[in-house]
Coordinates of C-alpha atoms in Angstrom, one line a residue:
X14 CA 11.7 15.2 16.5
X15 CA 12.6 13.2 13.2
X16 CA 11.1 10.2 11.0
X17 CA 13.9 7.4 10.9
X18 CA 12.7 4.3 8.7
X19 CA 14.7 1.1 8.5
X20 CA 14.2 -2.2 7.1
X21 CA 14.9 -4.6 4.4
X22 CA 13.1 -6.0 1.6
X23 CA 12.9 -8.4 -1.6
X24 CA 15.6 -6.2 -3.2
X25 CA 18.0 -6.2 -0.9
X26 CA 17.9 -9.4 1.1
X27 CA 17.3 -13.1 0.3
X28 CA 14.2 -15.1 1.1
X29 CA 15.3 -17.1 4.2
X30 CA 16.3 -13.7 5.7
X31 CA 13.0 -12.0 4.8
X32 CA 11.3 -15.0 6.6
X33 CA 13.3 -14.5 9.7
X34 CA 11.6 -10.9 10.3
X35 CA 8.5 -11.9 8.6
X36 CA 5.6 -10.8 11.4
X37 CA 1.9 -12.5 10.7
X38 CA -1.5 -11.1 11.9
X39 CA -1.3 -13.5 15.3
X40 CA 2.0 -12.1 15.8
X41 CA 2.0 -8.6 15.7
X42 CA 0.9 -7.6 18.8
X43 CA 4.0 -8.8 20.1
X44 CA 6.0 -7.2 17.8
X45 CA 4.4 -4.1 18.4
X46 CA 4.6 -4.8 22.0
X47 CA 8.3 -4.9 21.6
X48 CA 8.2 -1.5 19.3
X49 CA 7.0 0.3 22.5
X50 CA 9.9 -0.7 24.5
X51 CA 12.7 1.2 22.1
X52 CA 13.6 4.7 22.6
X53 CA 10.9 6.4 19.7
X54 CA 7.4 8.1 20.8
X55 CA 5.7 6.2 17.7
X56 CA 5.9 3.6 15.5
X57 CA 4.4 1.7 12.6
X58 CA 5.8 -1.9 11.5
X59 CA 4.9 -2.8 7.8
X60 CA 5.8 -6.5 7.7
X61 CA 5.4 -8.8 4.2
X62 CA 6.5 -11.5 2.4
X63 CA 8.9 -9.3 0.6
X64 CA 9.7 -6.6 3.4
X65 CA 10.1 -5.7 6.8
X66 CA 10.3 -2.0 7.8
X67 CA 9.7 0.7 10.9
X68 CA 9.1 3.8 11.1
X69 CA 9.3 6.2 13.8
X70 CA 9.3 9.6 15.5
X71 CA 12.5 10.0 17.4
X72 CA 14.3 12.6 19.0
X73 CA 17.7 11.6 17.8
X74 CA 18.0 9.9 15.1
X75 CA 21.9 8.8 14.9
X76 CA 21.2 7.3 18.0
X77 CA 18.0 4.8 17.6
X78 CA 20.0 2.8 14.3
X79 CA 21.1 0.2 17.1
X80 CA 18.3 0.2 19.0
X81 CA 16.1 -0.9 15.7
X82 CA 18.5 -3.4 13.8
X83 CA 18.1 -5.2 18.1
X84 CA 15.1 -4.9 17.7
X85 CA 14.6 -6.7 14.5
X86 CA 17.1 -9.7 16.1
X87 CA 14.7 -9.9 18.8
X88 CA 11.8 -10.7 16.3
X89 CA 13.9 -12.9 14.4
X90 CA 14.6 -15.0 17.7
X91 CA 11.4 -14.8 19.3
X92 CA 9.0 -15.3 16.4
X93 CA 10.7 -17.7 14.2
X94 CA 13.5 -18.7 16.2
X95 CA 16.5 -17.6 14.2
X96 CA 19.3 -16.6 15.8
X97 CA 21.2 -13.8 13.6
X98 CA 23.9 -12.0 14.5
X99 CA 23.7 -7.9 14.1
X100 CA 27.1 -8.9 10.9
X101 CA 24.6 -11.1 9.3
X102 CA 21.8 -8.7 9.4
X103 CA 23.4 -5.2 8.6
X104 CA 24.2 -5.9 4.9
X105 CA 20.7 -5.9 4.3
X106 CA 19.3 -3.2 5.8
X107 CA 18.6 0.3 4.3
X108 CA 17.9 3.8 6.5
X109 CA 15.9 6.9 5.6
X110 CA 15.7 9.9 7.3
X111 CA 13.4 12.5 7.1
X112 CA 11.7 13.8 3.8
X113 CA 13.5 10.6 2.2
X114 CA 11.8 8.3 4.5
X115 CA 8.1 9.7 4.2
X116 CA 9.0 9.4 0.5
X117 CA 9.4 5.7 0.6
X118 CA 6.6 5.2 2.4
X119 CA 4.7 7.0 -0.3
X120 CA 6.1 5.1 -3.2
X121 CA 6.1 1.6 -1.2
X122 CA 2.2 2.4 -0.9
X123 CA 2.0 3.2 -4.9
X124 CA 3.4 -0.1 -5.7
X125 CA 6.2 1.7 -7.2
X126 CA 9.0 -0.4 -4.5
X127 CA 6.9 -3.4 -5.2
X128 CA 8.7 -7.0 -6.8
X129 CA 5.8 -6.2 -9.9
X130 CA 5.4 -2.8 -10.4
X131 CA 2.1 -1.5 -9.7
X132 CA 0.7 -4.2 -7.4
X133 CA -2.4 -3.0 -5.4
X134 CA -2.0 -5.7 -2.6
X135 CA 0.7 -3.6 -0.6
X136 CA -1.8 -0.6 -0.2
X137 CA -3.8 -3.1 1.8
X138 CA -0.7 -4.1 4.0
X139 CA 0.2 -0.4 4.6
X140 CA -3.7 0.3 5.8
X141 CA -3.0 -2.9 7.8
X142 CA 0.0 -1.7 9.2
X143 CA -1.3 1.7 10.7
X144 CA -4.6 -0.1 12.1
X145 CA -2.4 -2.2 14.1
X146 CA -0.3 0.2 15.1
X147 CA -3.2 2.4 16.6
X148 CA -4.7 -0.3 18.0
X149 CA -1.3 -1.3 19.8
X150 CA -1.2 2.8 20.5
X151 CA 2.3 2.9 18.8
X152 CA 1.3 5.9 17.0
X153 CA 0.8 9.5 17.5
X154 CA -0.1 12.6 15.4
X155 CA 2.8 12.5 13.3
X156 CA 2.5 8.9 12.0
X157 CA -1.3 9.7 11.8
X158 CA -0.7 12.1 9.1
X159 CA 2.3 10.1 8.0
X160 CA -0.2 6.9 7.0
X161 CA -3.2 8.7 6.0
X162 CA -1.2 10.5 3.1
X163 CA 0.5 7.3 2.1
X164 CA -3.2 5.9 1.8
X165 CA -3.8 8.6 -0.1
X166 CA -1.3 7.9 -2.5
X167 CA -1.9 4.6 -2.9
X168 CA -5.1 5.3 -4.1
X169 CA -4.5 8.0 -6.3
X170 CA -1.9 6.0 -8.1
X171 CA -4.7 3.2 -8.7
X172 CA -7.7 6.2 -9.6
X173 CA -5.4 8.7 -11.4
X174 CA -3.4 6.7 -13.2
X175 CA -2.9 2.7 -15.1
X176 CA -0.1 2.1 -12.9
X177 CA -2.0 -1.2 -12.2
X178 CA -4.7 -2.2 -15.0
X179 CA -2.7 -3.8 -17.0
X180 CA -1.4 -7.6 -17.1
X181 CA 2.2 -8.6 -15.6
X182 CA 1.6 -12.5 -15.2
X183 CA 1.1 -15.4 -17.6
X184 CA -1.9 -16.3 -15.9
X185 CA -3.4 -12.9 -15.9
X186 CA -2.0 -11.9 -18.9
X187 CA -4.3 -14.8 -20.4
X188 CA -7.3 -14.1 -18.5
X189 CA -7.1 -10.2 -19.7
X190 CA -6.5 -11.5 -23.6
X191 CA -9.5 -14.2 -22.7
X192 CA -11.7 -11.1 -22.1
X193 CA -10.5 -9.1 -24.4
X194 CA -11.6 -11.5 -27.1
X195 CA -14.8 -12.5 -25.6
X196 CA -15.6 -8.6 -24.5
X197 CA -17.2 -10.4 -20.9
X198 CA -16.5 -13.6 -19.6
X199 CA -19.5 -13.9 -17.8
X200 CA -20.9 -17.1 -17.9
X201 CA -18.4 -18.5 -19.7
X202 CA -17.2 -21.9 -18.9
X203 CA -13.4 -23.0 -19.1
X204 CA -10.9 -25.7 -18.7
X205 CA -7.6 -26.1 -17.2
X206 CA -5.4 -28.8 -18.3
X207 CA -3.3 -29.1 -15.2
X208 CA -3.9 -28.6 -11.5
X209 CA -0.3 -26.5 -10.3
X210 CA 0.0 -23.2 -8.7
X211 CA -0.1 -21.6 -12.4
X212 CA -3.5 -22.9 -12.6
X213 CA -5.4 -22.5 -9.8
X214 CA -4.2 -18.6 -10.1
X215 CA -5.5 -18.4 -13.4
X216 CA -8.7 -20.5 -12.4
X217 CA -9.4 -17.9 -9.6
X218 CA -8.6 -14.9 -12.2
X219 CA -11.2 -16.6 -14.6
X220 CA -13.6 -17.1 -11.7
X221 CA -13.1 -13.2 -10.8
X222 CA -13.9 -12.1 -14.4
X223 CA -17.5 -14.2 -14.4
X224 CA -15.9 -17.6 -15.6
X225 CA -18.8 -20.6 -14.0
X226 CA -18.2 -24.2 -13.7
X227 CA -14.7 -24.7 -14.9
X228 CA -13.3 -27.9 -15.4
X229 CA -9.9 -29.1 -14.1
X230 CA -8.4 -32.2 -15.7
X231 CA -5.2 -33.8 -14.7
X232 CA -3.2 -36.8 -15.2
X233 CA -3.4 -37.5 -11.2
X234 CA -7.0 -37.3 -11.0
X235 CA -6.7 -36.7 -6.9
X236 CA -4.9 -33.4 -7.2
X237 CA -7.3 -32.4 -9.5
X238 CA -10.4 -33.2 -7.1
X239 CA -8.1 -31.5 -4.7
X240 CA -8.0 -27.9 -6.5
X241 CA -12.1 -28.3 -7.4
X242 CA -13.0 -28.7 -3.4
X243 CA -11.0 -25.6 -3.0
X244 CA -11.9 -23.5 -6.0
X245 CA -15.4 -25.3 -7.6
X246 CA -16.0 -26.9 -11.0
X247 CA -15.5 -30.7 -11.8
X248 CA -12.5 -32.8 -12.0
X249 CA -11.8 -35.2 -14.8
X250 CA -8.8 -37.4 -15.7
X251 CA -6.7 -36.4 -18.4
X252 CA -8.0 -38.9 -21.2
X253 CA -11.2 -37.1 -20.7
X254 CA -10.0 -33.8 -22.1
X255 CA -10.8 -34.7 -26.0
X256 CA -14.4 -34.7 -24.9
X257 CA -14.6 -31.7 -22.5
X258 CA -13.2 -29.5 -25.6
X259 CA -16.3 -29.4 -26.9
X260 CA -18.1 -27.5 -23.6
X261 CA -15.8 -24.9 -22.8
X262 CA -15.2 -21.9 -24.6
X263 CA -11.6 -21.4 -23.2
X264 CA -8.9 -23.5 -22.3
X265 CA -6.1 -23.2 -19.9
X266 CA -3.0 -25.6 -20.2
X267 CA 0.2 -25.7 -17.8
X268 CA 1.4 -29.7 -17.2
X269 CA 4.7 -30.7 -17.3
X270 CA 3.8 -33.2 -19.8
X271 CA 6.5 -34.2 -21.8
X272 CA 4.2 -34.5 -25.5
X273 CA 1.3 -33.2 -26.8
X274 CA -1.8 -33.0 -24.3
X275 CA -4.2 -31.5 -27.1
X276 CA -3.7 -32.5 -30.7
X277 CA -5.3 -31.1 -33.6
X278 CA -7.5 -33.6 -35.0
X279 CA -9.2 -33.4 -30.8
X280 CA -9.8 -29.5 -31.9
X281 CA -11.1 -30.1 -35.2
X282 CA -13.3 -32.7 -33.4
X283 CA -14.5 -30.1 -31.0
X284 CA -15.0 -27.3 -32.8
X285 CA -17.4 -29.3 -35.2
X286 CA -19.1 -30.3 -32.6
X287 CA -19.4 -26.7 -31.3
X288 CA -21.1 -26.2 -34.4
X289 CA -19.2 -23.0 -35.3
X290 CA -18.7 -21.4 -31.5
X291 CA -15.5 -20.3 -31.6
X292 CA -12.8 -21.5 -28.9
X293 CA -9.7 -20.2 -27.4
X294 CA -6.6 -22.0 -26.3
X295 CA -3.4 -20.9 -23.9
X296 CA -0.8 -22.8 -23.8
X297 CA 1.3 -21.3 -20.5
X298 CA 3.3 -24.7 -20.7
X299 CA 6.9 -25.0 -21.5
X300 CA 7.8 -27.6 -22.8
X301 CA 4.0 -27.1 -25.2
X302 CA 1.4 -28.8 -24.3
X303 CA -0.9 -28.7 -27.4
X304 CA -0.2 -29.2 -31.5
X305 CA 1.0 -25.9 -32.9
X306 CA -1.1 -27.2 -35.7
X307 CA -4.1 -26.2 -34.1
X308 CA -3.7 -22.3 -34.6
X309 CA -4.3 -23.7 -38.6
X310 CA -7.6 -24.9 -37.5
X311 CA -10.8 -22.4 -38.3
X312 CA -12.7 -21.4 -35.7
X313 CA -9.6 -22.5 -33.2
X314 CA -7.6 -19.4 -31.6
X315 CA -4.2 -20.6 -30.0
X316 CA -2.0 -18.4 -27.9
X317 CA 1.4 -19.9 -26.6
X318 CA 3.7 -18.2 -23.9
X319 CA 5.8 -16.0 -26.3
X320 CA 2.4 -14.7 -27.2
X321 CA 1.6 -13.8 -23.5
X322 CA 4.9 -12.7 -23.1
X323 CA 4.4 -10.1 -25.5
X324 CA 1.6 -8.7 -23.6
X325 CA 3.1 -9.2 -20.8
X326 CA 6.4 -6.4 -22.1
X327 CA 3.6 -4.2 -23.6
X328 CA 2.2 -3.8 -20.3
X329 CA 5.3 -3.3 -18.4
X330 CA 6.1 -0.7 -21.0
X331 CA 3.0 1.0 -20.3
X332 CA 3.8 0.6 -16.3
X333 CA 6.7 2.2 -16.3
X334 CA 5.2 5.0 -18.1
X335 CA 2.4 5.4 -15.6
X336 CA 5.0 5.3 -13.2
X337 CA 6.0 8.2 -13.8
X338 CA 2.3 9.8 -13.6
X339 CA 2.6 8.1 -10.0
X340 CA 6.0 9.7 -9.0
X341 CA 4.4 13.2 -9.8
X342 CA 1.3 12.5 -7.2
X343 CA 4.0 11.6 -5.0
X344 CA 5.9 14.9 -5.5
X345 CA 3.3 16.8 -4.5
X346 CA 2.0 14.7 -1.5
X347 CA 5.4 15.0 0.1
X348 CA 5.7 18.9 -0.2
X349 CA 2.0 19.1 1.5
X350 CA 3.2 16.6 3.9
X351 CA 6.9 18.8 4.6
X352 CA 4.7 21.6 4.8
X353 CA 2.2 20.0 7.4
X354 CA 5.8 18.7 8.9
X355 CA 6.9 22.2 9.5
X356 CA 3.7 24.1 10.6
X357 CA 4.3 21.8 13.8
X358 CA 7.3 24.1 14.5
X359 CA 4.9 27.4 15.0
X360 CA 2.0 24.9 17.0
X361 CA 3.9 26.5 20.7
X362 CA 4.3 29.8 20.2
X363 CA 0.3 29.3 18.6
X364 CA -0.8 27.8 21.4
X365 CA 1.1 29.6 24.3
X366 CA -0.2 33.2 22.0
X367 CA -3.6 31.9 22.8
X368 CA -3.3 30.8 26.5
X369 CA -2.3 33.9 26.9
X370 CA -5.1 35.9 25.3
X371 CA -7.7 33.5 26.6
X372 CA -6.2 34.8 30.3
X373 CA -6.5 38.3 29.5
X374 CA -10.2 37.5 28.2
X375 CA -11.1 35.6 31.1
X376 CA -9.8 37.9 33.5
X377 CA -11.6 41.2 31.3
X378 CA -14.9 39.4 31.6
X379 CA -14.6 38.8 35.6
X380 CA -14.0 42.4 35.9
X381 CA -16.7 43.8 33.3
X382 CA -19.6 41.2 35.1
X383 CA -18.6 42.7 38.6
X384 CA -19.6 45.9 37.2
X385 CA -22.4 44.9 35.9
X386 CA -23.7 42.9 38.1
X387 CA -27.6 43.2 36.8
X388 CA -26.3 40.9 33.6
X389 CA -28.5 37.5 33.2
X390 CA -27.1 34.4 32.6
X391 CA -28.1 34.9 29.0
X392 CA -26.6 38.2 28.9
X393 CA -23.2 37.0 30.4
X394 CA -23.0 33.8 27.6
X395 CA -23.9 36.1 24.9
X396 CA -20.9 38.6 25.7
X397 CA -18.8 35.8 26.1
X398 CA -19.2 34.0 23.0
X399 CA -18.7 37.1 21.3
X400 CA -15.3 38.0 23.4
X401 CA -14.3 34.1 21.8
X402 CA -14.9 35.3 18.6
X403 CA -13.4 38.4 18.6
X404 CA -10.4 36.9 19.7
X405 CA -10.7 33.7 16.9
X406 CA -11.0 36.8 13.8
X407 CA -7.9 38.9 15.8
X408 CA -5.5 35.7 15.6
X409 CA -6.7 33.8 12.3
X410 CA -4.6 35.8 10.1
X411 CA -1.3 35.5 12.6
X412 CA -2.2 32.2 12.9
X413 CA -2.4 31.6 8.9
X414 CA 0.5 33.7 8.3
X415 CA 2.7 31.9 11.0
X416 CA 1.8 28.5 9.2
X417 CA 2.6 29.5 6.0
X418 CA 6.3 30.8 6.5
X419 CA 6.7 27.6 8.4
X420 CA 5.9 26.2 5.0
X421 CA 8.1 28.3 3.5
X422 CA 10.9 27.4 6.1
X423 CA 11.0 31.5 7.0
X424 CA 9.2 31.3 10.2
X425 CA 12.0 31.5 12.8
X426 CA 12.2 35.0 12.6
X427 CA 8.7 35.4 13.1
X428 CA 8.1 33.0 15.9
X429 CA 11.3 35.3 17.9
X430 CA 9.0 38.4 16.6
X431 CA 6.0 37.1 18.4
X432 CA 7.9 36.1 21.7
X433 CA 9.1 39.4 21.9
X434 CA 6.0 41.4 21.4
X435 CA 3.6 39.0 23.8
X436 CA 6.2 38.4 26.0
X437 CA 6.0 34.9 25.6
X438 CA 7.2 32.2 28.0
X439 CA 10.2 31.1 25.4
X440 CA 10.2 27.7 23.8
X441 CA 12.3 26.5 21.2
X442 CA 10.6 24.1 18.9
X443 CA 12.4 21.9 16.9
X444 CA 10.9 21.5 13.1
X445 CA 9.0 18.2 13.0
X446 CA 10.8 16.4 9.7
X447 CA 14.4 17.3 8.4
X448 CA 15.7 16.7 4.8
X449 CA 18.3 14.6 4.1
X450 CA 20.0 12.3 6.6
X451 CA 20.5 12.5 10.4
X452 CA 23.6 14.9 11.5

């Protein structure tokens, strides 16, 4: 029995084949439907925007490649109705095996495979994945443990670590130095100059961090109306900004317009009016949308792009250093998980050691109470819980011991021992996860 994982993602294939095998909420029934039908005795699909992958427990795992990468077809025609071919489709795929797939897993959940490093979203998409598995029964005990210590992961890499506390977008980027400067945005109020993708996510990071009211002014007053049904605030046309600088502590700006949207003589009229509140301006537009000139103005505080993306390296710097805190929690989640892996191989002779004993107890007891046949009820359940227990303190330390040298990858010699010396039915069991690739 071996983990195989195989799939594709933003690294090695190109959008319009990551939306082929792209599976949504409505559809992954199906697709887990399908997942029963190949030959594995679990799965788990973790579909994205930026990957597709499955895992599984097989028994051979040279043998399933094909039965996966026809699988994937079969989603690609069903769901979306893209008919590749398995040439097209094999240049993008990658395989893991064993120990190497249970570490992907692990860093995929720590945002450490992610497009940005150190996004938290995926953990959610990996939680997804295993609830939908086990509600589709595609998983078993093996997958169980596999997800739960991928979860685990994830979130230590978010607790134990800054792997993803810092700013790695323009729009975040500003909101964090907004904060930063202001200590709390609560119950600040803001403006966007603009109303694109760039800033409604920066409105909803603002909103997030306490921001109220914000207004959104653009040059098409409907798309601006548009973004502040969806989001809140008040929409205003662009000639209207000059008079809205004197409300709002912070402004956002990201059109596309060809000038100057905010000149400095509008600051220095606002911040007059503001009667010495200070105000903060982002300029995330290229080409600029307002007056370098206004940096010069007191009580005005201008940050253009190159200033965010100075954060914005500073923080990636400090990612990939925290990444590195991450790939050590992920070190020593894999060697518990590889030793969880193996104690699987000593589960038989365990149980069949017990069945055994349980036998001999049972059949001691039916002779001792036909000799005593006086005994109450009572009597009889108090002399066999303790029989129970006897036999539970005899065969903890085997037990323990036959665990750990599985853990230790020493235990063959010892399960043979045990066979010998109980005269065990013989059973060859197989260890649970292999290092390296498939034979």
């Amino acid at each position: 029995m071996n983990i195989v994982m195989l799939g594709l993602n933003h690294k090695t294939a190109p959008v319009e084949v990551r939306e082929a095998l792209a599976v949504s909420g409505s559809d992954m029934t199906a697709a887990l439907t399908r997942l029963r039908a190949l030959p594995i005795s679990e799965g788990v699909l973790l579909s994205t925007c930026n990957r597709s992958e499955v895992y599984a427990v097989v028994d051979d795992p040279a043998g399933v490649d094909g039965a996966l990468v026809d699988y994937f077809l079969g989603l690609a025609l069903a769901l979306h109705g893209r008919e590749l071919t398995r040439e097209q489709l094999l240049p993008y795929l990658y395989r893991r095996h064993g120990l190497e797939a249970v570490q992907h897993l692990f860093r995929v959940a720590a945002g450490l495979d992610s497009m940005i490093i150190g996004e938290t979203q995926i953990l959610g998409q990996v939680r997804n994945a295993h609830r939908d598995a086990v509600q589709a029964q595609t998983v078993g005990k093996v997958m169980h443990q596999l997800f739960h210590q991928a979860i685990t992961v994830g979130k230590r890499a978010q607790t134990e670590t800054r792997i993803g506390q810092s700013a790695v977008s323009v729009s975040y980027a500003a909101v964090e130095l907004a904060r930063k400067v202001f200590r709390s945005l609560e119950g600040r109020r803001c403006l966007a100059i603009g109303a694109g993708e760039t800033a409604k996510l920066t409105l909803r990071h603002l909103l997030s961090a306490g921001v109220r009211e914000p207004i959104v002014a653009n040059r098409t007053l409907d798309r601006a109306e548009s973004l502040v049904r969806e989001i809140g605030g008040r929409a205003i046309p662009l000639d209207k900004v000059p008079e809205a600088l004197s409300e709002v502590d912070v402004v956002i700006s990201s059109t596309g317009a060809p000038g100057y949207v905010v000149t400095r003589q509008q600051v220095e009229e606002a911040v007059r009016a503001r009667r010495g509140r200070p105000i903060f301006l982002f300029d995330i537009a290229v080409p600029r949308d307002i007056d370098p000139a206004v940096a010069q103005v007191a009580g005005a505080y201008l940050y253009d792009i190159d200033d965010l993306e100075a954060v914005i390296s500073a923080n990636l710097a400090e990612r990939a250093q925290e990444a590195r805190k991450v790939e050590r929690i992920i070190a020593g989640e894999l060697e518990r998980f590889r030793q969880w892996a193996a104690s699987l191989a000593v589960v038989p002779t365990i149980r069949m050691l017990r069945e055994k004993i349980d036998a001999i107890r049972e059949q001691e007891l039916a002779r001792t109470f036909n000799r005593l046949p006086d005994l109450t009820d009572h009597q009889r359940e108090v002399i066999a819980a303790m029989t129970v227990t006897l036999i539970n303190k005899i065969l903890n330390d085997p037990t323990q011991q036959l665990k750990g040298m599985a853990g230790e990858g020493s235990a063959s010699q010892a399960i043979e021992t045990v066979h010998r010396l109980f005269d065990l039915q013989r059973h060859r069991a197989e260890p649970a996860v292999e290092n390296g690739s498939a034979p």
